Tab-separated table of C-alpha atoms in Angstrom:
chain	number	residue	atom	x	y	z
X	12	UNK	CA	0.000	0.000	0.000
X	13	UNK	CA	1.223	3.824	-0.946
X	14	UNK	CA	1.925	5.884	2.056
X	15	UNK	CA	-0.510	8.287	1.303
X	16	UNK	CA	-0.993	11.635	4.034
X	17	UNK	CA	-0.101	15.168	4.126
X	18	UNK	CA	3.089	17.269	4.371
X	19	UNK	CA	5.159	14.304	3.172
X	20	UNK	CA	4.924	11.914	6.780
X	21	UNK	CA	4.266	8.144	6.751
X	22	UNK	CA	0.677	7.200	5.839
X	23	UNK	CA	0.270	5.395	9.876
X	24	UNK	CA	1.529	8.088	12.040
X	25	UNK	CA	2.577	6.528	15.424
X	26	UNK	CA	1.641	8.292	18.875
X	27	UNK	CA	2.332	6.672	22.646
X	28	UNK	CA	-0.493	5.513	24.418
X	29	UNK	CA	-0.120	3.308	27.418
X	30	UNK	CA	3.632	2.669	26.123
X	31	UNK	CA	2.775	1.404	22.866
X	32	UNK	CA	2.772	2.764	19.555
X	33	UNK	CA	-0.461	2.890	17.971
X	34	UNK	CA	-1.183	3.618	14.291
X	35	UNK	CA	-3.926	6.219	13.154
X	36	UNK	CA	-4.898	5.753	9.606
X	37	UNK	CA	-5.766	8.458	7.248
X	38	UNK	CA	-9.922	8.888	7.399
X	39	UNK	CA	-10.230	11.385	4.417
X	40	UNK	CA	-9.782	11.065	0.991
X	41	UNK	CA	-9.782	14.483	-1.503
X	42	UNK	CA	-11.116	12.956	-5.091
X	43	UNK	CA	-10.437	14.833	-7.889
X	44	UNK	CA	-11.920	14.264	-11.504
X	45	UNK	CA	-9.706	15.758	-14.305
X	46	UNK	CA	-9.093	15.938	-18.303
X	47	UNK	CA	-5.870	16.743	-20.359
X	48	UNK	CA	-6.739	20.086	-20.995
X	49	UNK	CA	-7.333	21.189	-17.416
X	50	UNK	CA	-4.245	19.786	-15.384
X	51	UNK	CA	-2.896	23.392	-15.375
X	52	UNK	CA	-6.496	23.637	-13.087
X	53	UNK	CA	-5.849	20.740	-11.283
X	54	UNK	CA	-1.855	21.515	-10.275
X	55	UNK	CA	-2.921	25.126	-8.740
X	56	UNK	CA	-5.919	22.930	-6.651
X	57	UNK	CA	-3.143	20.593	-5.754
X	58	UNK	CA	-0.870	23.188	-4.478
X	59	UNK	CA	-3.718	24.791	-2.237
X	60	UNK	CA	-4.476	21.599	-0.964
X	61	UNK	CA	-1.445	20.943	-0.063
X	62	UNK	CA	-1.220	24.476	2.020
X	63	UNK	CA	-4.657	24.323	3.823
X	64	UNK	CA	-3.928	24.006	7.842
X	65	UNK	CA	-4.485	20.861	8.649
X	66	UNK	CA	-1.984	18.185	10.059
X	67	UNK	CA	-4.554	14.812	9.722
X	68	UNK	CA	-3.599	12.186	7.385
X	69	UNK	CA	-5.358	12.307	4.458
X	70	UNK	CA	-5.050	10.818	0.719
X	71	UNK	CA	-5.675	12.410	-2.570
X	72	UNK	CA	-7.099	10.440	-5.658
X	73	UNK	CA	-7.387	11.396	-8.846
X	74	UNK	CA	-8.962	10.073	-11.625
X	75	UNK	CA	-7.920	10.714	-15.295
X	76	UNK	CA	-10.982	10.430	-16.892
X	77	UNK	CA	-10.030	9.762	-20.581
X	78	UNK	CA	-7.760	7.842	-22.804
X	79	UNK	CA	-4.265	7.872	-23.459
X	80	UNK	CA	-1.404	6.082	-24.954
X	81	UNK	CA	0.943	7.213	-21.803
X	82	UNK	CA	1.739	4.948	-19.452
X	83	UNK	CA	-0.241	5.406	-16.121
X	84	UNK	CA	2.789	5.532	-14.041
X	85	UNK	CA	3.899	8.695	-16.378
X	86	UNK	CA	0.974	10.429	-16.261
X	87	UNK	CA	0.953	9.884	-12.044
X	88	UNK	CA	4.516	11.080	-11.889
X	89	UNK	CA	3.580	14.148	-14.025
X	90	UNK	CA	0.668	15.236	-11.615
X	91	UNK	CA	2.141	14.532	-8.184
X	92	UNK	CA	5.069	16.582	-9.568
X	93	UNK	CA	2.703	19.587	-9.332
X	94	UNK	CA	2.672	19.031	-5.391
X	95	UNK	CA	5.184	17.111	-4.139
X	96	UNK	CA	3.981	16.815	-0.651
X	97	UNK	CA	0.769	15.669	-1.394
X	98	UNK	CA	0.466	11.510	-1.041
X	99	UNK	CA	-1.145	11.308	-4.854
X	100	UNK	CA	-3.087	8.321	-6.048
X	101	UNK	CA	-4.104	8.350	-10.120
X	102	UNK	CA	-6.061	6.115	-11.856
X	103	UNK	CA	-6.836	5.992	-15.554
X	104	UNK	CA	-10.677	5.756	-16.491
X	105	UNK	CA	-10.625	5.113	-20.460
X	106	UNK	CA	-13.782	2.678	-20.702
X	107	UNK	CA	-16.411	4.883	-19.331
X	108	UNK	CA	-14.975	8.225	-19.540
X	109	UNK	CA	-18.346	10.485	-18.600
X	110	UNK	CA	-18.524	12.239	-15.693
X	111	UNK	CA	-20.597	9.759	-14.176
X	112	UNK	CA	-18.541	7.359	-15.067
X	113	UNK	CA	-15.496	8.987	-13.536
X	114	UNK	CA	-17.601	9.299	-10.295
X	115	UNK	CA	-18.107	6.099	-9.888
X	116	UNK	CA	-14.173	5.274	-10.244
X	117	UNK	CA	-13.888	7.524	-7.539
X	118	UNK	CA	-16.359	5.958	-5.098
X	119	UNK	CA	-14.970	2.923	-6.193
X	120	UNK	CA	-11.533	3.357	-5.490
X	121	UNK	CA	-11.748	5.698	-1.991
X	122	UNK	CA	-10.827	3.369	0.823
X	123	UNK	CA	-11.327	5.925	3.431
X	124	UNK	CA	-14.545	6.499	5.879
X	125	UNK	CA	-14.348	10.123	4.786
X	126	UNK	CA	-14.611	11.830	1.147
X	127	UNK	CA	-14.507	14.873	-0.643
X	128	UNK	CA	-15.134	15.275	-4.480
X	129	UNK	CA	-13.837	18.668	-5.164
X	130	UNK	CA	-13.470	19.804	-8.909
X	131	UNK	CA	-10.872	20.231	-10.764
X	132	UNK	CA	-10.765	24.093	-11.332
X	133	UNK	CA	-11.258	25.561	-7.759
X	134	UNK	CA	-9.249	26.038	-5.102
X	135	UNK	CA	-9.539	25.770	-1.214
X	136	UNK	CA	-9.272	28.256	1.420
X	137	UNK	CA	-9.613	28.258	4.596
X	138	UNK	CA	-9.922	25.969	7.610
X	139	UNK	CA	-11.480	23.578	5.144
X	140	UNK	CA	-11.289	20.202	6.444
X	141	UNK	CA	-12.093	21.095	10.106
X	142	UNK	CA	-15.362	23.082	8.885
X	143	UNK	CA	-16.508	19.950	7.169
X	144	UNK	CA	-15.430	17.132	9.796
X	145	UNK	CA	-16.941	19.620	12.486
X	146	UNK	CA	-20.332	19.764	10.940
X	147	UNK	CA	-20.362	16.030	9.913
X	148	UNK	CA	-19.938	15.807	13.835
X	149	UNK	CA	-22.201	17.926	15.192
X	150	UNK	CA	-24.934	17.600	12.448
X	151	UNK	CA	-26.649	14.640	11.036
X	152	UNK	CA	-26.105	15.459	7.249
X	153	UNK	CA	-25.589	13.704	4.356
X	154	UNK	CA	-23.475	16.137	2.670
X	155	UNK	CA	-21.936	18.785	3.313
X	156	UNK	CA	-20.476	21.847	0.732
X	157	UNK	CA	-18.611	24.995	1.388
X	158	UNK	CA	-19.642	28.021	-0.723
X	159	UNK	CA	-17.527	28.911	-3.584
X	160	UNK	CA	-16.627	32.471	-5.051
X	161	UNK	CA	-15.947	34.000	-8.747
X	162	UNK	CA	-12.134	33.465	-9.343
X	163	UNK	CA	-10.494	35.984	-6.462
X	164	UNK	CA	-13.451	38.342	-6.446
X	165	UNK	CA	-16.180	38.433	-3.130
X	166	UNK	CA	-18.700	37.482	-5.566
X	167	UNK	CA	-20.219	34.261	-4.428
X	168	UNK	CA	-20.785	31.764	-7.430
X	169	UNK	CA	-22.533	28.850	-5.365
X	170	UNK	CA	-25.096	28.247	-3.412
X	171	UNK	CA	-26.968	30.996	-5.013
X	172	UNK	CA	-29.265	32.914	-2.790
X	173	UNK	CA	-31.929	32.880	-5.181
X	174	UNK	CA	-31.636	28.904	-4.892
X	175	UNK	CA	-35.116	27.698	-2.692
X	176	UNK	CA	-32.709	27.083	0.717
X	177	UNK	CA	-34.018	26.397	4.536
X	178	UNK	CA	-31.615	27.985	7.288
X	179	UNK	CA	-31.006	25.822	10.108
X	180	UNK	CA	-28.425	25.721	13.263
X	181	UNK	CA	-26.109	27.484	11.036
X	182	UNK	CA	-26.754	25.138	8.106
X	183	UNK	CA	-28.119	26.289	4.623
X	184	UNK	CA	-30.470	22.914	3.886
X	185	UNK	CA	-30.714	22.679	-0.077
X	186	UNK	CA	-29.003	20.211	-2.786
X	187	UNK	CA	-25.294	20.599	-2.597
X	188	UNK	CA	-23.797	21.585	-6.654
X	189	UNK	CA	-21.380	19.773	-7.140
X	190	UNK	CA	-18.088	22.030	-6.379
X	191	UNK	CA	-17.203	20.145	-3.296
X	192	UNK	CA	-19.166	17.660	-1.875
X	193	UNK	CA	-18.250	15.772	1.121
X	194	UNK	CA	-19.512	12.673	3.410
X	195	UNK	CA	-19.754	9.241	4.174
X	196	UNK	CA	-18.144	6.693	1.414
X	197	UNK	CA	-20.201	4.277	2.954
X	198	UNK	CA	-23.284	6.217	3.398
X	199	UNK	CA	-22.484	6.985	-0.507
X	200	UNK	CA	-22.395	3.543	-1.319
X	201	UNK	CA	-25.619	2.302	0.413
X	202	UNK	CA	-27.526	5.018	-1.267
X	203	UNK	CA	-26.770	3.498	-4.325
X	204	UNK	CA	-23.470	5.226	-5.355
X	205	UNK	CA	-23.682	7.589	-8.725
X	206	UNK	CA	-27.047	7.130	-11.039
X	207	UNK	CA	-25.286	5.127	-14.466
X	208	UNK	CA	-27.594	7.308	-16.203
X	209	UNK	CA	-26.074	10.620	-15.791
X	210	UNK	CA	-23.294	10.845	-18.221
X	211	UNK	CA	-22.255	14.492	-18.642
X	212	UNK	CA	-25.440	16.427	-16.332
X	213	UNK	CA	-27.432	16.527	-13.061
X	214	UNK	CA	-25.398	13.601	-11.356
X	215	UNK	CA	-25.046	15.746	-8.446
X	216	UNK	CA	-28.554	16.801	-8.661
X	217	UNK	CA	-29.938	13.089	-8.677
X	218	UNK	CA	-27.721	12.183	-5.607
X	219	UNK	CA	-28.591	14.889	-3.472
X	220	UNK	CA	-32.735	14.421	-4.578
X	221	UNK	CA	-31.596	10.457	-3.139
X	222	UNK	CA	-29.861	11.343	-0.471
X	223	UNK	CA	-33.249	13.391	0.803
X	224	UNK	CA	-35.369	10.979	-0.117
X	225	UNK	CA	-33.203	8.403	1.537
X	226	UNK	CA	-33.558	11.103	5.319
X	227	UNK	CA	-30.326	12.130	4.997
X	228	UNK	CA	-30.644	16.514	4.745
X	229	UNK	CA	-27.574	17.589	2.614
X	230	UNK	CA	-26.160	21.507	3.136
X	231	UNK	CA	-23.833	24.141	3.044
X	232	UNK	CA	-21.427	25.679	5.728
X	233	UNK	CA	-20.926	29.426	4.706
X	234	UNK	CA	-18.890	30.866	7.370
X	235	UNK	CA	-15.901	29.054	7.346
X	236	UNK	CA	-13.547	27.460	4.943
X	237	UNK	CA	-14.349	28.511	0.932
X	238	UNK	CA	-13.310	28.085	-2.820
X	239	UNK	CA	-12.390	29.866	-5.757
X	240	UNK	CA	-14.124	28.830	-8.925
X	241	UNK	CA	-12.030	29.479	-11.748
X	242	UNK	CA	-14.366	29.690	-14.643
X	243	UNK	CA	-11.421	29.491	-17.643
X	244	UNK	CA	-11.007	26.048	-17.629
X	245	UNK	CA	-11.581	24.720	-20.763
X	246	UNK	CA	-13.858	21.995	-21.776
X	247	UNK	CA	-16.613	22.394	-19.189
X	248	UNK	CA	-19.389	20.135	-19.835
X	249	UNK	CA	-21.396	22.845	-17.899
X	250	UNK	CA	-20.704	25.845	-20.339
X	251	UNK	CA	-19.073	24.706	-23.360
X	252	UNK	CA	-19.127	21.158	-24.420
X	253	UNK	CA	-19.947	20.000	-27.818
X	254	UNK	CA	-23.960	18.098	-27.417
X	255	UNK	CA	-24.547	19.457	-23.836
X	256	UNK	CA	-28.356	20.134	-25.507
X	257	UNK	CA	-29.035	16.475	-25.433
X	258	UNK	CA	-27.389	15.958	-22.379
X	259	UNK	CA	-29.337	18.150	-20.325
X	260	UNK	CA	-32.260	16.688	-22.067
X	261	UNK	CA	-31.722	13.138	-21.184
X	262	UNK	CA	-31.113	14.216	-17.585
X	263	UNK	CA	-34.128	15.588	-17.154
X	264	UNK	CA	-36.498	12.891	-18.831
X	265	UNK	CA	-34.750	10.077	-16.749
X	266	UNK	CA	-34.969	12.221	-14.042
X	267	UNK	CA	-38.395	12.400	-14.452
X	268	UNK	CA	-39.440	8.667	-15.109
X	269	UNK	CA	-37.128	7.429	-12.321
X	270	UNK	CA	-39.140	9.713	-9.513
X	271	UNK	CA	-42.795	9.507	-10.903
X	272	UNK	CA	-42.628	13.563	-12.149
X	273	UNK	CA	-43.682	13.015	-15.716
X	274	UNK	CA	-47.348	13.840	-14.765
X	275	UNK	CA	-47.775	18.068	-14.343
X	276	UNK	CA	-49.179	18.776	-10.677
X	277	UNK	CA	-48.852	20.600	-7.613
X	278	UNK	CA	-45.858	18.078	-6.973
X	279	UNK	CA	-44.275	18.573	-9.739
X	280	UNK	CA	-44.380	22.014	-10.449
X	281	UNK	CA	-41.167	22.905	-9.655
X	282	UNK	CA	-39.613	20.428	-11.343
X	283	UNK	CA	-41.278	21.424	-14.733
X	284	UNK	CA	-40.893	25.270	-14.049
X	285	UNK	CA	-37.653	24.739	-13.907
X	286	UNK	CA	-37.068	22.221	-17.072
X	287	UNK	CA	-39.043	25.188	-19.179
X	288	UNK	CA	-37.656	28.582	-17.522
X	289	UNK	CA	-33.606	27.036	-16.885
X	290	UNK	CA	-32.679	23.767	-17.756
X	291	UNK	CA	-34.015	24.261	-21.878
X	292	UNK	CA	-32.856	27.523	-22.429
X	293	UNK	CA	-29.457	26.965	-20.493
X	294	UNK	CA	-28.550	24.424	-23.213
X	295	UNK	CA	-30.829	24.898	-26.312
X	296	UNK	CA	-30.580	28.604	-25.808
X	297	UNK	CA	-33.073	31.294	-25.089
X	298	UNK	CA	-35.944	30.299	-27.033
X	299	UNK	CA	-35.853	26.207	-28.065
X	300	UNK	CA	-37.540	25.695	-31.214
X	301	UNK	CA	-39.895	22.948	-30.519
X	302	UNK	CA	-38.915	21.303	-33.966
X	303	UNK	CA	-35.448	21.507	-32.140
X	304	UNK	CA	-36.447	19.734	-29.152
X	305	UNK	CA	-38.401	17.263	-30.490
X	306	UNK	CA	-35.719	16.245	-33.216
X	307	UNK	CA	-33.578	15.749	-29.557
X	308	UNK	CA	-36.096	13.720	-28.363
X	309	UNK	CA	-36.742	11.573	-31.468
X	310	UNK	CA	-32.096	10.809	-31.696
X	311	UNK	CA	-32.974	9.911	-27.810
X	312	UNK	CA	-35.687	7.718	-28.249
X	313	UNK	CA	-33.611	4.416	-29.126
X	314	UNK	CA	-31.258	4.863	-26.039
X	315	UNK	CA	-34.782	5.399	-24.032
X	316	UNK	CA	-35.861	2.213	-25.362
X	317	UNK	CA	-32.706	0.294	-24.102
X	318	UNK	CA	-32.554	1.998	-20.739
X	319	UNK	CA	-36.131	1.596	-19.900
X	320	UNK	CA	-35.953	-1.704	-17.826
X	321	UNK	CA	-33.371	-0.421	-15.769
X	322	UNK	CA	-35.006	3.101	-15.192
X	323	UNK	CA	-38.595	1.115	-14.446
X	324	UNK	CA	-36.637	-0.791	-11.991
X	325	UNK	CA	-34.851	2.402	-10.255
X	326	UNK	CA	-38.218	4.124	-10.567
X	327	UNK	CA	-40.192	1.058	-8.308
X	328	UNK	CA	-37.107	1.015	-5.697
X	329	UNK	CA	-37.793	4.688	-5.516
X	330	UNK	CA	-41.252	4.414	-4.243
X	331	UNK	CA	-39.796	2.335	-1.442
X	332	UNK	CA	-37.733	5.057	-0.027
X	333	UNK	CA	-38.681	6.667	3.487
X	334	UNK	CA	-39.394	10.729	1.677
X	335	UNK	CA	-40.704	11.119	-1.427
X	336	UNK	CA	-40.036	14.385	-2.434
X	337	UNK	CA	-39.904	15.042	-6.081
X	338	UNK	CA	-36.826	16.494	-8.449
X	339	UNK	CA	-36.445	20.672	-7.148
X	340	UNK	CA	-39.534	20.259	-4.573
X	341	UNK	CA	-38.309	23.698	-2.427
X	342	UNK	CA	-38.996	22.471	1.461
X	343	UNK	CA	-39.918	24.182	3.740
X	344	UNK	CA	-38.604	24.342	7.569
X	345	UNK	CA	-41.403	21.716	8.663
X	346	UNK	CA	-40.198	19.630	6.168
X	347	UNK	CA	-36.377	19.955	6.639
X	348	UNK	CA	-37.190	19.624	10.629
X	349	UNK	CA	-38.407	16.086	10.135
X	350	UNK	CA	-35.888	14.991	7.885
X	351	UNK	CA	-32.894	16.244	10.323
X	352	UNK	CA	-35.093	14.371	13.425
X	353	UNK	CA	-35.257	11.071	11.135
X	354	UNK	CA	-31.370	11.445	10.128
X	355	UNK	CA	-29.942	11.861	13.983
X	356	UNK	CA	-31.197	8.204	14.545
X	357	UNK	CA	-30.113	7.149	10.794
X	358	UNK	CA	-26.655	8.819	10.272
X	359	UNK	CA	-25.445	7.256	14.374
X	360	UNK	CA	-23.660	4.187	12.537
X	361	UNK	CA	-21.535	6.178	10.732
X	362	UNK	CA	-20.999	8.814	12.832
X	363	UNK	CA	-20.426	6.976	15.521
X	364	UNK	CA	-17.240	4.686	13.635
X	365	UNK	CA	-15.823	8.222	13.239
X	366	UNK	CA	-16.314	10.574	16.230
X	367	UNK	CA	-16.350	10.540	19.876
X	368	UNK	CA	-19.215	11.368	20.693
X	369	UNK	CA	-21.479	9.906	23.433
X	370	UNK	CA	-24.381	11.546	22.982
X	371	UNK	CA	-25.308	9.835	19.156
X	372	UNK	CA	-26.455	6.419	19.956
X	373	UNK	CA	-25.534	3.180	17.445
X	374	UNK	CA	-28.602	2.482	15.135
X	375	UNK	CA	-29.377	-1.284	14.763
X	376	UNK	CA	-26.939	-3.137	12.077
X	377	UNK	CA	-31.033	-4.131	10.344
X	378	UNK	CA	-31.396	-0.751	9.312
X	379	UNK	CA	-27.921	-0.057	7.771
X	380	UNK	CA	-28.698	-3.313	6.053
X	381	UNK	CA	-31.728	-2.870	4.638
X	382	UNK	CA	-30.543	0.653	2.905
X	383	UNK	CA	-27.387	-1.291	1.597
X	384	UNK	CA	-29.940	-3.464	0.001
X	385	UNK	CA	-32.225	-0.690	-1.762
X	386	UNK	CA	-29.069	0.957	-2.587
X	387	UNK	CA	-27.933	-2.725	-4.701
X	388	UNK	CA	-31.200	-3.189	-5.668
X	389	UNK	CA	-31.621	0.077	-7.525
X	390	UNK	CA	-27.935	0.017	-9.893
X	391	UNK	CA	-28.465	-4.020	-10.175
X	392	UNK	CA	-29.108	-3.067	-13.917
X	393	UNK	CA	-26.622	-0.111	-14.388
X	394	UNK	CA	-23.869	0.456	-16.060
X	395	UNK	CA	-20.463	-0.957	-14.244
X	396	UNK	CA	-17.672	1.072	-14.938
X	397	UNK	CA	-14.258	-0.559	-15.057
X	398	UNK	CA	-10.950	0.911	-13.725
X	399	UNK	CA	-7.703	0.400	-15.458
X	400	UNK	CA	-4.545	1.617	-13.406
């Protein structure tokens, strides 16, 4: 095994207890996601990383989501050059090399009880790592995010305020976008991991509509550690890819046959308010043609037709889940209230295996189990990505 943990120490720091050495492992992994064009992106994250103030172990991974003729071992020596402190892991993700199928590499591959997906161009600031272990602590979340700003100006870029949001005990309750998103790997992985059918949009979406439904609240910490969001990077699948159109499109039609939103109701009103007045516009432009976006949805249809069976399957696991709120739903504090009540009995197990903390009592291994199961139960039929290192 790599040593693997900051400012260049052995990966099983030693300390003297009772005479004896004992070894502390490393309980945080930072996951990175990155593409040939951005490693200039992903070196200046690197190098804040490996300034922020903390002295815990951690590991980085990062996964180089395309292909390449160069060996792995040269392209791994050519990105932990860029912060030679930092204990860097690299893996090479050519057979499935969407974002979705990067994130699942990176769930995959994270052998820590801790984990933070951060993209590739931001940078961190800030006591980062104790503002997120601090509210995973104190606060039975799902996920937490720090708020990010426009490149070095005090212009905040995410969570918008305009974004429907609940303010709680110092915690903004509301989907965390992507950015950084940290948590649980296990919790991650008995949820279900990352939905096989977001490619290239809304994976972070789906998850943190799961995670909800699931009774696990997900929020953002805003007064403490932040990032820079440096919007230059090229090849954003956000802003400029090539296709994003159908992308976005596909998103949102699984999205809506996997949680029962295809009918237009009280329910689902945000959901379809949003599709119209955002999601469209943001990638067929200001006014969509409708012979545009039904040409989009006619090139979808075959890929529909294979992927039905699985998303029929997802969509009757759904209905077993403890919420059922519906894609966007804004919630209100009554709502948020009972989800934070339900999650300080559900989030104890892995709390607990993590923090000293007396007062969060061990749920029953039966419950634990039973999500593990729904979480199986609802990729049995996806898409397995592959890793090749």
């Amino acid at each position: 095994m790599r040593s693997a943990v900051a400012w260049g120490t052995p990966v099983m720091a030693s300390v003297v207890a009772n005479g004896s050495a004992i070894a502390t492992s490393p309980r945080w992994t930072f996951t990175m996601l990155t593409i040939p064009s951005r490693v200039e992106y992903l070196g200046r994250l690197l190098q804040s990383l490996a300034v922020l103030p903390t002295g815990q172990p951690f590991e980085v991974v990062i996964v180089y989501n395309s292909a390449t003729d160069e060996e792995p071992m040269a392209v791994e020596q050519r990105i932990r050059a860029m912060a030679p402190s930092l204990p860097v892991r690299v893996y090479i993700n050519s057979t499935d090399p969407t974002i979705g199928g990067g994130r699942r590499v990176q769930l995959s591959v994270c052998r820590t009880p801790l984990v933070a997906f951060i993209d590739d161009d931001l940078t961190l600031h800030g006591d980062v790592l104790r503002a997120i272990e601090d509210t995973l602590r104190t606060r039975p979340v799902g996920i937490v995010g720090l708020p990010s700003y426009e490149e070095d100006t005090d212009t905040r870029f995410k969570p918008r305020d305009s974004t429907p949001h609940v303010d709680v005990d110092g915690i903004r309750y509301m989907p965390v976008q992507g950015m950084l998103v940290a948590g649980y790997r296990r919790l991650f992985s008995d949820i279900g991991g990352f939905n096989p059918r977001r490619q290239f949009w809304g994976e972070w979406t789906e998850f943190n509509l799961r995670m909800w439904r699931h009774g696990f609240p997900t929020g953002y910490v805003l007064d403490r550690g932040f990032l820079r969001h440096w919007h230059k990077a090229p090849e954003s699948p956000t802003r400029n890819m090539s296709g994003r159109e159908q992308h976005v499109l596909w998103g949102l039609m699984c999205t809506a046959l996997e949680y029962d939103a295809v009918s237009i109701n009280e329910a689902t009103d945000a959901f379809w308010r949003l599709a119209q007045d955002r999601y469209l516009q943001y990638s067929f432009g200001e006014q969509p043609s409708p012979k545009m976006l039904l040409a989009s949805v006619l090139e979808l249809m075959p890929r529909l037709s294979r992927e039905f069976p699985a998303i029929h399957a997802f969509a009757d696991d759904a209905k077993r889940h403890p919420f059922h709120f519906k894609p966007f739903e804004p919630l209100d504090e009554a709502q948020v209230r009972t989800v934070i009540a339900h999650a300080e009995h559900a989030v104890a197990p892995y709390r607990a295996s993590l923090f000293d903390d007396d007062d969060v009592a061990p749920l029953p291994q039966k419950r634990t189990g039973w999500l593990r199961r729904i979480g199986k139960a609802m990729f049995a039929r996806g898409v397995q990505s592959q890793v090749r290192a």
